[in-house]
Short mmCIF file of C-alpha atoms in Angstrom, two decimals:
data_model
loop_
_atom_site.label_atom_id
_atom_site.label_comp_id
_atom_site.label_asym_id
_atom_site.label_seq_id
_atom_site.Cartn_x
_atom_site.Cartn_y
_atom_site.Cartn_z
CA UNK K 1 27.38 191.43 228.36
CA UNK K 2 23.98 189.99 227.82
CA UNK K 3 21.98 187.28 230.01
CA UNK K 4 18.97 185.46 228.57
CA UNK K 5 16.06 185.79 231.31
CA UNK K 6 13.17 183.67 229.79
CA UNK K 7 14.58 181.03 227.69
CA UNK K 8 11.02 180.00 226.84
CA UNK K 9 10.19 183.39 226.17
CA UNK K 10 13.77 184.37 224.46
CA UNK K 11 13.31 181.30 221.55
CA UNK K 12 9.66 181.45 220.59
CA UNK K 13 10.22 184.87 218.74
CA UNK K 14 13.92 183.98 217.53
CA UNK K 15 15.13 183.55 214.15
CA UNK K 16 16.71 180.54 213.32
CA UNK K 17 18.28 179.61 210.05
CA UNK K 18 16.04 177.71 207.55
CA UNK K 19 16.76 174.43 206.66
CA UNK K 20 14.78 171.57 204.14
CA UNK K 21 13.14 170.18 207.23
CA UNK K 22 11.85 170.63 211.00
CA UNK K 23 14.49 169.81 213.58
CA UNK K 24 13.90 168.75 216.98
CA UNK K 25 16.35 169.11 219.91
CA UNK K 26 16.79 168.87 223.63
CA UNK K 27 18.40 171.35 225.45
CA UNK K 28 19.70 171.06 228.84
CA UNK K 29 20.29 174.81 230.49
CA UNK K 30 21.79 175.51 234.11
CA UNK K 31 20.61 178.83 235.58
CA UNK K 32 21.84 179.04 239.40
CA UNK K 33 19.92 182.08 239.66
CA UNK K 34 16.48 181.68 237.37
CA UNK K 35 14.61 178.28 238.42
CA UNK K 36 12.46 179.45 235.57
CA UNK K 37 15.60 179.01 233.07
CA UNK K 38 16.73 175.73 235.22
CA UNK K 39 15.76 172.24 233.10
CA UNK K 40 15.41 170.55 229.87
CA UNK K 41 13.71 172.13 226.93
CA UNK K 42 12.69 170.30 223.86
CA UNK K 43 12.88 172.75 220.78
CA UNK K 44 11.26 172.12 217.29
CA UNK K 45 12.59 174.45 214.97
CA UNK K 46 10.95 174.82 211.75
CA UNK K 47 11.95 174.67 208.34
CA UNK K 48 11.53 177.97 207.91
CA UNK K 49 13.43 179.09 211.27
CA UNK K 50 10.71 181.16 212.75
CA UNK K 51 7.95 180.41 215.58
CA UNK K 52 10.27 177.59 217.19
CA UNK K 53 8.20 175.64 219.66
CA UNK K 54 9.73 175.17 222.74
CA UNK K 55 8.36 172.93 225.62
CA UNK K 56 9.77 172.68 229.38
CA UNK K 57 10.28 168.59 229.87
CA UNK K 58 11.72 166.54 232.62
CA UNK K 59 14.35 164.56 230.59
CA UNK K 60 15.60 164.68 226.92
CA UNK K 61 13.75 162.07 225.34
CA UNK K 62 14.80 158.97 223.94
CA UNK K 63 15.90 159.57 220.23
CA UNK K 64 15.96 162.66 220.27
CA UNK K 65 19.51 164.69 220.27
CA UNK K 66 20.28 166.48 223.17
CA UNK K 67 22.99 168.79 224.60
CA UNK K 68 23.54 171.21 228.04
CA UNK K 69 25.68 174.44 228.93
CA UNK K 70 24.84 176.99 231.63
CA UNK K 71 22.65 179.97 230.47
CA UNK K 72 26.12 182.10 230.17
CA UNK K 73 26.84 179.69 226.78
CA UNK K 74 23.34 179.30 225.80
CA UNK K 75 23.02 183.51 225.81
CA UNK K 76 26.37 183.63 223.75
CA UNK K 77 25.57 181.13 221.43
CA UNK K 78 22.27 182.50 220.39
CA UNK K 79 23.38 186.57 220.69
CA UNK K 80 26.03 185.37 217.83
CA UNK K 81 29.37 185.41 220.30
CA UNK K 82 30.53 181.79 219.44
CA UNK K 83 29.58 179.07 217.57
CA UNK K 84 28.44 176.31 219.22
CA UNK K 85 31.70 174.06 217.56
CA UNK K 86 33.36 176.58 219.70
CA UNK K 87 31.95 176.09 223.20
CA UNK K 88 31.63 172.27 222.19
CA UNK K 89 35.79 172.60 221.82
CA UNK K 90 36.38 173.75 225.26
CA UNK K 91 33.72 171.92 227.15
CA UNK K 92 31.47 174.39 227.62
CA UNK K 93 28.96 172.77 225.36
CA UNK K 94 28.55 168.85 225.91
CA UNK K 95 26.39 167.65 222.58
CA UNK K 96 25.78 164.50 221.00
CA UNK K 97 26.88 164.52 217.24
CA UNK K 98 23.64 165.49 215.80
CA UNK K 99 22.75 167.96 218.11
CA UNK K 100 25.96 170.06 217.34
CA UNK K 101 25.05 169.46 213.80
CA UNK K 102 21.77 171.18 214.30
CA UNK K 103 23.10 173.84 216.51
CA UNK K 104 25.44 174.52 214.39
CA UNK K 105 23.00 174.44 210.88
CA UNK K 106 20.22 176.27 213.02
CA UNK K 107 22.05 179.31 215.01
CA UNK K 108 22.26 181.63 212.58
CA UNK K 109 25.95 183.27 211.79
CA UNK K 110 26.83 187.18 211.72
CA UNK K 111 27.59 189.99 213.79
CA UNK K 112 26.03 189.93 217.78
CA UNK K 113 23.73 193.62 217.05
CA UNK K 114 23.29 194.46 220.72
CA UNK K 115 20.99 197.52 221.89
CA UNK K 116 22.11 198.66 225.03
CA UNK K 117 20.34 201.81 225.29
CA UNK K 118 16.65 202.33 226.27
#
């Protein structure tokens, strides 16, 4: 089991797949118990998947895609549990077109490696 606690903090250092070109994306997380984690995010993911900017907002933007879960599917997604297609499937994941298409060209695929020992 794994929770992210920072999402600002979580993304900046994380490794997204590369792609031919920067994507941008809204993210709407739900965090009942982190007000921190609680809002819209805007993410710009680079071409070369590393450094993402991400930027607390009010609202996702006009033209820009967006999509929301609760930090439980946002924490799977990224630790490599499901794919976001998956979580999209059963409603756990609402997402405009594109914004699937990113998170699903952007989250990289493989095996969740999870240190639990300190």
């Amino acid at each position: 089991m794994s929770r992210i606690v920072d999402v600002e903090r979580f993304i900046e250092p994380y490794s997204f797949a590369a792609s031919e070109r920067e994507d941008v994306l809204a993210i709407r997380v739900e965090d009942e118990r982190a007000d921190w984690n609680d809002g819209w995010f805007r993410l710009t993911i680079p071409a070369n998947g590393r450094s993402a900017l991400v930027e607390r907002t009010e609202m996702a933007a006009p033209g820009i895609p967006s999509a929301a879960c609760d930090i439980q599917t946002w924490t799977a997604m990224l630790a490599g549990g499901r794919r976001p297609a998956a979580f999209a499937s059963v409603g756990r994941l609402k997402a405009e077109e594109e914004a699937l298409a990113i998170m699903e060209r952007r989250i990289p695929r493989g095996p969740t490696y999870l240190a639990d020992f300190f």
